[in-house]
Amino acid sequence: MNNLAILGGKPLLKHPLTQYKSIGEEELKAANSVLESGNLSGFIGAWCDSFDGGPKVKEFESAWQDKFKTKYAISVNSNTSGLIAALGAIKTSPGDEIIVPPMTMSATVISPLFYGAIPVFVDLEDDYFCLDYKKVELAITSKTKAIIAVNLFGHPADLSKLRKLADSRGIYLIEDAAQSPLATENRVFSGTIGHIGVYSLNYHKHIHTGEGGMCCTNDEDLALRLRAIRNHGENICDPLQINDITNLIGFNFRMTEISAAIGLEQLKKLDYLVKEREIIATNLSHSLKGMNNLITPITRKECRHVYYIWGAKFYCEYENIKNSTIMKALSCEGLPIVKGYVKPLYLLPVFQKKVAIGNNGWPFNLSNQSYKKGTCPVAENLFENTLLTFNICCYALNQSEQKEVINIFDKVFTNLKYLADSKSNN
């Protein structure tokens, strides 16, 4: 008699997986030190010594520059803020087109709307889940201002080729490196290959400051503009004699001294914490490689994958089994698994109804861009049929728990015939 939990059997995993926690005593001491100093934020929104923040913010940015071998690191209060600042720094204007992937956190594709720009969705590589270079090349028009490449799940996009393409067309490459700290292409860090790279320090990333982010660039002018947009840039145009003030009406995207102090301690742990994620992912992939109907994650040649998410693909000889059934079966065994990742983002109401700012359709009325279903067939197929994602950055997964996860996959995938024949697949 079959013992799959989805069919009434007992689940293999009888307890929640151990939560991943990167915060320790070092961060507590660092935060307390800032509290005791009384200087919780060192920013002043006017041109002075404090325009770029307090001592911990400056120290954190300097340490990030050293670690990632980039000329400039500009801290912000989130990756979302960093993306908005990046698009402002390149002088994005109403009607500009920004090439984006359909599968990412929504902030990536929403950020162009703050400047009246039009997101143009381009499909993914089926193997690595990042922007398809050839399709990006075909999507560039005279209106294209930038490409936002997401290093999804911790795997670098085809960054060197995309940067070369951007340079040849006179446009910008912005990297959303939220999920890929220490990922590399040809030994160069993701987040430093594009004109601007933006990292996330949100609480469920490899390292975090609760909320936070970091922008990296090797361009002095872009760095200044990022700093200005972060901190009420309208106030520095006169003293710095900035002539082109496009998009320099600034925000408050500033990082606190406590966040920076925590970030400094987290940065010291980054190598260890990322390696830990890689070891877990490698063990899962090695143990499940060759399992019928399951394709474990693969890595592009000369790249380092840092595994924010372990993303596998499901193909089945039983045509009547959907990946939602597989997801349900794995979930019933206790595994926190997700079908696909996110629904292709052009299917969000903001794009389907083309109402973003006000009710007159602006900025969508500046373009005839279509967001119909079928726009990105690879992404749609991944979401609907083939992709299963396990967020290993949420769990510590000791050896025993890794074995339990492997056993769950083995149990479900060796019993697909029972699922195909059961009502659970209806």
Coordinates of C-alpha atoms in Angstrom, one line a residue:
M1 CA 0.0 0.0 0.0
N2 CA 1.4 3.4 -1.0
N3 CA 2.4 5.6 1.9
L4 CA 2.6 9.0 0.3
A5 CA 1.3 11.7 2.6
I6 CA -0.8 13.2 -0.2
L7 CA -2.6 9.9 -0.4
G8 CA -3.1 9.5 3.4
G9 CA 0.3 8.3 4.5
K10 CA 2.4 9.9 7.2
P11 CA 4.7 12.8 6.2
L12 CA 8.5 12.1 6.4
L13 CA 9.3 15.5 7.9
K14 CA 7.7 15.7 11.4
H15 CA 9.2 19.0 12.5
P16 CA 9.9 22.4 11.0
L17 CA 13.3 22.8 9.4
T18 CA 15.9 24.8 11.4
Q19 CA 15.7 28.4 10.5
Y20 CA 18.8 30.1 9.0
K21 CA 20.2 32.7 11.3
S22 CA 23.3 34.8 10.5
I23 CA 23.1 37.3 13.4
G24 CA 25.2 36.6 16.5
E25 CA 26.9 38.2 19.5
E26 CA 29.1 40.3 17.2
E27 CA 26.2 42.1 15.7
L28 CA 24.6 42.6 19.1
K29 CA 27.7 44.2 20.5
A30 CA 28.1 46.4 17.4
A31 CA 24.4 47.6 17.6
N32 CA 24.8 48.3 21.3
S33 CA 27.9 50.3 20.7
V34 CA 26.0 52.6 18.3
L35 CA 23.1 52.9 20.8
E36 CA 25.5 53.9 23.5
S37 CA 27.0 56.5 21.3
G38 CA 23.7 58.2 20.7
N39 CA 24.5 58.7 17.0
L40 CA 21.9 56.6 15.3
S41 CA 22.1 58.4 12.0
G42 CA 24.9 60.6 10.7
F43 CA 23.2 62.0 7.6
I44 CA 22.4 65.7 7.0
G45 CA 20.5 66.5 3.8
A46 CA 22.7 69.4 2.8
W47 CA 26.3 69.7 1.5
C48 CA 28.6 69.2 4.5
D49 CA 30.8 66.6 6.0
S50 CA 27.7 64.6 7.1
F51 CA 26.1 64.6 3.6
D52 CA 27.4 61.0 3.1
G53 CA 26.4 59.8 6.5
G54 CA 28.0 58.9 9.8
P55 CA 31.2 57.0 10.6
K56 CA 29.7 53.5 10.6
V57 CA 28.0 54.1 7.2
K58 CA 31.3 55.3 5.7
E59 CA 33.2 52.4 7.3
F60 CA 30.8 49.9 5.9
E61 CA 30.9 51.3 2.4
S62 CA 34.7 51.3 2.5
A63 CA 34.8 47.7 3.6
W64 CA 32.3 46.7 0.9
Q65 CA 34.5 48.4 -1.7
D66 CA 37.5 46.4 -0.6
K67 CA 35.6 43.1 -0.4
F68 CA 33.9 43.5 -3.9
K69 CA 36.8 45.2 -5.6
T70 CA 34.7 48.2 -6.7
K71 CA 35.6 51.9 -6.7
Y72 CA 32.4 53.1 -5.1
A73 CA 29.9 51.5 -2.8
I74 CA 26.8 53.6 -1.8
S75 CA 24.6 52.2 1.0
V76 CA 20.9 52.5 0.8
N77 CA 18.0 51.4 3.0
S78 CA 16.9 48.6 0.6
N79 CA 17.6 47.0 -2.7
T80 CA 14.4 48.5 -4.0
S81 CA 15.7 52.0 -3.1
G82 CA 19.0 51.1 -4.8
L83 CA 17.2 50.2 -8.0
I84 CA 15.2 53.4 -8.0
A85 CA 18.4 55.4 -7.3
A86 CA 20.3 53.5 -10.1
L87 CA 17.6 54.3 -12.7
G88 CA 17.7 57.9 -11.5
A89 CA 21.5 58.1 -11.7
I90 CA 21.4 57.1 -15.4
K91 CA 18.9 59.9 -16.1
T92 CA 15.9 57.7 -16.9
S93 CA 13.1 59.8 -18.4
P94 CA 9.4 59.4 -19.3
G95 CA 9.0 57.1 -22.3
D96 CA 12.4 55.4 -21.9
E97 CA 12.3 51.6 -22.2
I98 CA 14.0 49.5 -19.6
I99 CA 14.5 45.8 -20.4
V100 CA 13.6 43.6 -17.5
P101 CA 13.1 39.8 -16.8
P102 CA 9.7 38.4 -16.0
M103 CA 10.8 36.3 -13.1
T104 CA 12.2 38.3 -10.1
M105 CA 11.1 40.2 -7.1
S106 CA 8.5 42.8 -8.3
A107 CA 10.6 45.8 -7.3
T108 CA 12.9 45.1 -10.2
V109 CA 10.2 45.7 -12.8
I110 CA 8.3 48.4 -10.9
S111 CA 11.3 50.7 -10.3
P112 CA 11.3 52.1 -13.9
L113 CA 7.7 53.4 -13.3
F114 CA 9.0 55.9 -10.8
Y115 CA 10.5 57.9 -13.7
G116 CA 7.8 57.3 -16.2
A117 CA 9.8 54.6 -18.0
I118 CA 8.3 51.6 -19.7
P119 CA 9.3 48.1 -18.5
V120 CA 9.9 45.8 -21.5
F121 CA 9.8 42.1 -20.5
V122 CA 12.3 39.8 -22.2
D123 CA 12.2 36.0 -21.7
L124 CA 14.6 33.8 -19.8
E125 CA 17.2 31.1 -20.4
D126 CA 15.5 27.8 -19.7
D127 CA 18.7 26.4 -18.0
Y128 CA 19.9 29.3 -15.8
F129 CA 16.7 31.3 -15.3
C130 CA 18.3 34.6 -16.2
L131 CA 17.8 37.0 -19.2
D132 CA 18.3 35.4 -22.6
Y133 CA 21.0 37.4 -24.2
K134 CA 19.9 36.8 -27.8
K135 CA 16.3 37.9 -26.9
V136 CA 17.7 41.0 -25.2
E137 CA 19.6 41.9 -28.3
L138 CA 16.5 41.7 -30.4
A139 CA 14.4 43.8 -27.9
I140 CA 16.7 46.9 -27.9
T141 CA 15.2 49.8 -29.7
S142 CA 16.0 53.5 -30.1
K143 CA 14.0 54.1 -26.9
T144 CA 16.0 51.6 -24.8
K145 CA 17.8 53.2 -21.9
A146 CA 19.0 50.3 -19.8
I147 CA 18.9 46.5 -19.2
I148 CA 18.2 45.3 -15.7
A149 CA 19.8 41.8 -15.4
V150 CA 18.8 39.8 -12.3
N151 CA 21.3 37.2 -11.0
L152 CA 18.4 35.0 -10.1
F153 CA 18.7 32.4 -7.3
G154 CA 22.4 33.3 -6.9
H155 CA 23.4 32.5 -10.5
P156 CA 25.0 35.3 -12.6
A157 CA 23.2 36.4 -15.7
D158 CA 25.2 36.4 -19.0
L159 CA 26.8 39.6 -17.6
S160 CA 30.0 40.1 -19.7
K161 CA 28.1 39.7 -22.9
L162 CA 25.3 41.9 -21.7
R163 CA 27.7 44.6 -20.6
K164 CA 29.5 44.5 -24.0
L165 CA 26.1 44.7 -25.7
A166 CA 25.0 47.7 -23.6
D167 CA 28.3 49.5 -24.3
S168 CA 28.0 48.9 -28.0
R169 CA 24.4 50.3 -28.1
G170 CA 25.1 53.3 -25.8
I171 CA 22.8 52.0 -23.0
Y172 CA 23.3 51.0 -19.4
L173 CA 23.5 47.6 -17.7
I174 CA 22.1 47.5 -14.2
E175 CA 22.6 44.4 -12.1
D176 CA 20.0 43.3 -9.6
A177 CA 22.4 41.3 -7.4
A178 CA 20.0 41.0 -4.5
Q179 CA 20.4 37.2 -4.4
S180 CA 24.0 36.9 -5.6
P181 CA 26.7 38.2 -3.2
L182 CA 30.0 36.6 -4.1
A183 CA 28.7 35.0 -7.2
T184 CA 31.2 35.4 -10.0
E185 CA 31.6 35.3 -13.7
N186 CA 35.2 34.7 -14.8
R187 CA 36.3 35.5 -11.2
V188 CA 34.7 38.9 -11.3
F189 CA 31.9 39.6 -8.7
S190 CA 28.4 39.9 -9.9
G191 CA 27.1 43.3 -9.1
T192 CA 30.4 44.9 -10.4
I193 CA 30.2 43.9 -14.0
G194 CA 27.3 46.2 -15.0
H195 CA 27.5 50.0 -14.9
I196 CA 25.7 49.8 -11.5
G197 CA 25.0 46.8 -9.3
V198 CA 22.6 46.7 -6.5
Y199 CA 22.7 44.2 -3.6
S200 CA 20.1 43.4 -0.9
L201 CA 20.6 43.3 2.8
N202 CA 17.0 42.3 3.5
Y203 CA 16.6 39.9 6.5
H204 CA 16.3 36.7 4.5
K205 CA 19.4 37.1 2.3
H206 CA 22.8 35.5 2.8
I207 CA 23.8 38.5 5.0
H208 CA 21.5 41.3 6.2
T209 CA 21.0 44.4 8.2
G210 CA 17.3 43.8 8.7
E211 CA 16.6 46.0 5.8
G212 CA 19.2 47.6 3.6
G213 CA 21.1 47.6 0.3
M214 CA 24.3 48.6 -1.4
C215 CA 24.9 50.1 -4.9
C216 CA 28.3 49.5 -6.6
T217 CA 29.8 51.3 -9.5
N218 CA 33.2 52.2 -11.0
D219 CA 31.9 55.4 -12.5
E220 CA 32.6 58.6 -10.5
D221 CA 29.7 60.6 -12.0
L222 CA 27.2 57.7 -11.4
A223 CA 28.5 57.4 -7.8
L224 CA 27.9 61.1 -7.2
R225 CA 24.4 60.9 -8.6
L226 CA 23.6 57.8 -6.5
R227 CA 24.7 59.6 -3.4
A228 CA 22.6 62.6 -4.3
I229 CA 19.5 60.6 -5.0
R230 CA 19.9 58.8 -1.7
N231 CA 20.0 62.0 0.3
H232 CA 17.9 64.9 -1.0
G233 CA 20.1 65.7 -3.9
E234 CA 18.3 68.9 -4.8
N235 CA 20.3 70.6 -1.9
I236 CA 23.8 69.9 -3.4
C237 CA 23.4 71.1 -7.0
D238 CA 24.5 74.7 -6.3
P239 CA 27.5 74.0 -3.9
L240 CA 28.8 71.3 -6.3
Q241 CA 27.9 73.3 -9.4
I242 CA 26.1 70.3 -10.9
N243 CA 24.7 71.5 -14.3
D244 CA 22.7 68.5 -15.3
I245 CA 20.2 68.1 -12.4
T246 CA 18.0 65.5 -14.2
N247 CA 16.5 63.2 -11.5
L248 CA 18.5 64.8 -8.7
I249 CA 15.4 65.6 -6.7
G250 CA 16.4 63.3 -4.0
F251 CA 14.8 60.7 -1.7
N252 CA 15.6 59.6 1.8
F253 CA 17.2 56.2 1.0
R254 CA 19.7 56.5 3.9
M255 CA 21.1 53.7 6.0
T256 CA 21.2 54.1 9.8
E257 CA 24.3 53.8 11.8
I258 CA 22.9 50.7 13.6
S259 CA 22.3 48.9 10.2
A260 CA 25.8 49.8 9.0
A261 CA 27.4 48.5 12.3
I262 CA 25.5 45.2 11.9
G263 CA 26.5 45.1 8.2
L264 CA 30.2 45.4 9.0
E265 CA 30.0 42.3 11.2
Q266 CA 27.9 40.5 8.7
L267 CA 30.4 41.3 5.9
K268 CA 33.1 39.6 7.9
K269 CA 31.1 36.4 7.8
L270 CA 30.1 36.5 4.2
D271 CA 32.6 34.0 2.8
Y272 CA 31.7 31.4 5.4
L273 CA 27.9 31.9 5.1
V274 CA 27.9 31.8 1.3
K275 CA 30.1 28.7 1.3
E276 CA 27.7 27.0 3.7
R277 CA 24.8 27.6 1.3
E278 CA 26.9 26.2 -1.6
I279 CA 27.7 23.0 0.4
I280 CA 24.1 22.4 1.2
A281 CA 23.0 23.0 -2.4
T282 CA 25.8 20.8 -3.8
N283 CA 24.9 18.0 -1.4
L284 CA 21.2 18.1 -2.5
S285 CA 22.2 18.2 -6.2
H286 CA 24.7 15.4 -5.9
S287 CA 22.3 13.2 -4.0
L288 CA 19.4 13.8 -6.4
K289 CA 21.3 13.9 -9.7
G290 CA 20.2 11.2 -12.0
M291 CA 16.8 10.9 -10.4
N292 CA 14.2 10.2 -13.0
N293 CA 12.0 13.2 -14.0
L294 CA 14.1 15.7 -11.9
I295 CA 16.8 18.1 -13.3
T296 CA 19.0 19.6 -10.6
P297 CA 20.4 23.1 -10.9
I298 CA 23.3 23.6 -13.4
T299 CA 25.9 26.4 -13.5
R300 CA 27.2 28.2 -16.5
K301 CA 30.9 27.6 -17.3
E302 CA 33.3 30.0 -15.5
C303 CA 30.5 31.1 -13.1
R304 CA 30.0 30.7 -9.3
H305 CA 26.5 30.0 -8.1
V306 CA 25.8 31.0 -4.5
Y307 CA 22.4 29.4 -4.1
Y308 CA 20.0 31.8 -2.6
I309 CA 17.4 29.4 -4.0
W310 CA 17.9 25.8 -5.1
G311 CA 15.8 25.6 -8.3
A312 CA 15.1 22.3 -10.0
K313 CA 13.0 21.4 -13.0
F314 CA 10.5 18.6 -13.2
Y315 CA 9.7 16.6 -16.3
C316 CA 7.4 13.6 -16.1
E317 CA 6.6 10.6 -18.3
Y318 CA 3.1 10.7 -16.9
E319 CA 1.5 13.5 -18.9
N320 CA -1.4 13.9 -16.5
I321 CA 0.9 14.9 -13.6
K322 CA 1.3 18.7 -13.2
N323 CA 4.1 20.4 -11.3
S324 CA 1.4 21.6 -8.9
T325 CA 0.8 18.0 -8.0
I326 CA 4.5 17.4 -7.4
M327 CA 4.7 20.5 -5.2
K328 CA 1.6 19.4 -3.3
A329 CA 3.1 16.0 -2.7
L330 CA 6.4 17.4 -1.5
S331 CA 4.6 19.9 0.7
C332 CA 2.5 17.1 2.3
E333 CA 5.7 15.4 3.2
G334 CA 6.6 18.5 5.2
L335 CA 9.0 20.2 2.7
P336 CA 8.6 24.0 2.2
I337 CA 8.7 23.9 -1.6
V338 CA 7.3 26.4 -4.0
K339 CA 5.7 25.8 -7.4
G340 CA 7.6 27.9 -10.0
Y341 CA 8.9 31.1 -8.3
V342 CA 6.7 34.0 -9.1
K343 CA 4.0 34.3 -11.8
P344 CA 5.5 36.2 -14.7
L345 CA 5.3 39.8 -13.5
Y346 CA 3.7 41.3 -16.6
L347 CA 0.6 39.5 -15.4
L348 CA 0.4 41.7 -12.3
P349 CA -2.7 44.1 -12.3
V350 CA -0.4 47.1 -12.7
F351 CA 0.6 45.9 -16.1
Q352 CA -2.7 44.2 -17.1
K353 CA -4.7 47.4 -16.2
K354 CA -1.9 49.7 -17.1
V355 CA -2.6 52.0 -14.2
A356 CA 0.5 52.9 -12.2
I357 CA 0.5 56.6 -11.3
G358 CA -2.9 58.3 -11.3
N359 CA -5.8 57.0 -13.3
N360 CA -5.0 58.3 -16.8
G361 CA -2.7 55.4 -17.7
W362 CA 0.5 57.2 -17.3
P363 CA 3.3 56.2 -18.1
F364 CA 1.9 53.3 -20.1
N365 CA 0.1 55.8 -22.5
L366 CA 3.6 56.8 -23.7
S367 CA 4.1 53.4 -25.3
N368 CA 2.2 50.6 -27.1
Q369 CA 4.1 48.0 -25.1
S370 CA 2.0 44.8 -24.7
Y371 CA 1.8 42.7 -21.6
K372 CA -0.4 39.9 -22.8
K373 CA -0.1 36.3 -21.7
G374 CA 2.4 34.5 -23.9
T375 CA 4.9 37.4 -23.9
C376 CA 7.6 35.2 -22.3
P377 CA 6.8 31.6 -23.0
V378 CA 9.9 30.2 -21.3
A379 CA 9.1 32.0 -18.0
E380 CA 5.4 31.0 -18.2
N381 CA 6.3 27.3 -18.8
L382 CA 8.8 27.4 -15.9
F383 CA 6.1 28.8 -13.6
E384 CA 3.2 26.6 -14.8
N385 CA 4.9 23.3 -15.6
T386 CA 8.5 22.7 -14.7
L387 CA 10.2 24.7 -12.0
L388 CA 10.3 23.8 -8.3
T389 CA 12.1 26.1 -5.9
F390 CA 13.4 25.5 -2.4
N391 CA 14.7 28.6 -0.6
I392 CA 17.8 27.1 1.2
C393 CA 18.7 30.6 2.4
C394 CA 15.8 30.4 4.8
Y395 CA 17.1 27.2 6.5
A396 CA 20.2 26.1 8.3
L397 CA 19.8 22.4 7.2
N398 CA 22.2 20.3 9.3
Q399 CA 23.3 16.9 7.9
S400 CA 20.2 15.1 9.3
E401 CA 17.8 17.6 7.8
Q402 CA 19.6 17.5 4.4
K403 CA 19.1 13.7 4.5
E404 CA 15.4 14.2 5.3
V405 CA 15.0 16.6 2.4
I406 CA 16.7 14.1 0.0
N407 CA 14.5 11.3 1.3
I408 CA 11.3 13.4 0.7
F409 CA 12.3 13.9 -3.0
D410 CA 13.2 10.2 -3.3
K411 CA 9.9 9.2 -1.8
V412 CA 7.8 11.4 -4.1
F413 CA 9.7 10.8 -7.3
T414 CA 9.8 7.1 -6.9
N415 CA 6.0 7.1 -6.5
L416 CA 5.0 9.2 -9.5
K417 CA 2.9 6.3 -10.9
Y418 CA 0.7 6.3 -7.8
L419 CA 0.3 10.1 -8.1
A420 CA -0.6 9.7 -11.8
D421 CA -3.3 7.2 -11.0
S422 CA -4.7 9.0 -8.0
K423 CA -7.4 11.6 -7.5
S424 CA -4.8 13.9 -5.9
N425 CA -3.7 14.8 -9.4
N426 CA -7.2 16.0 -10.4

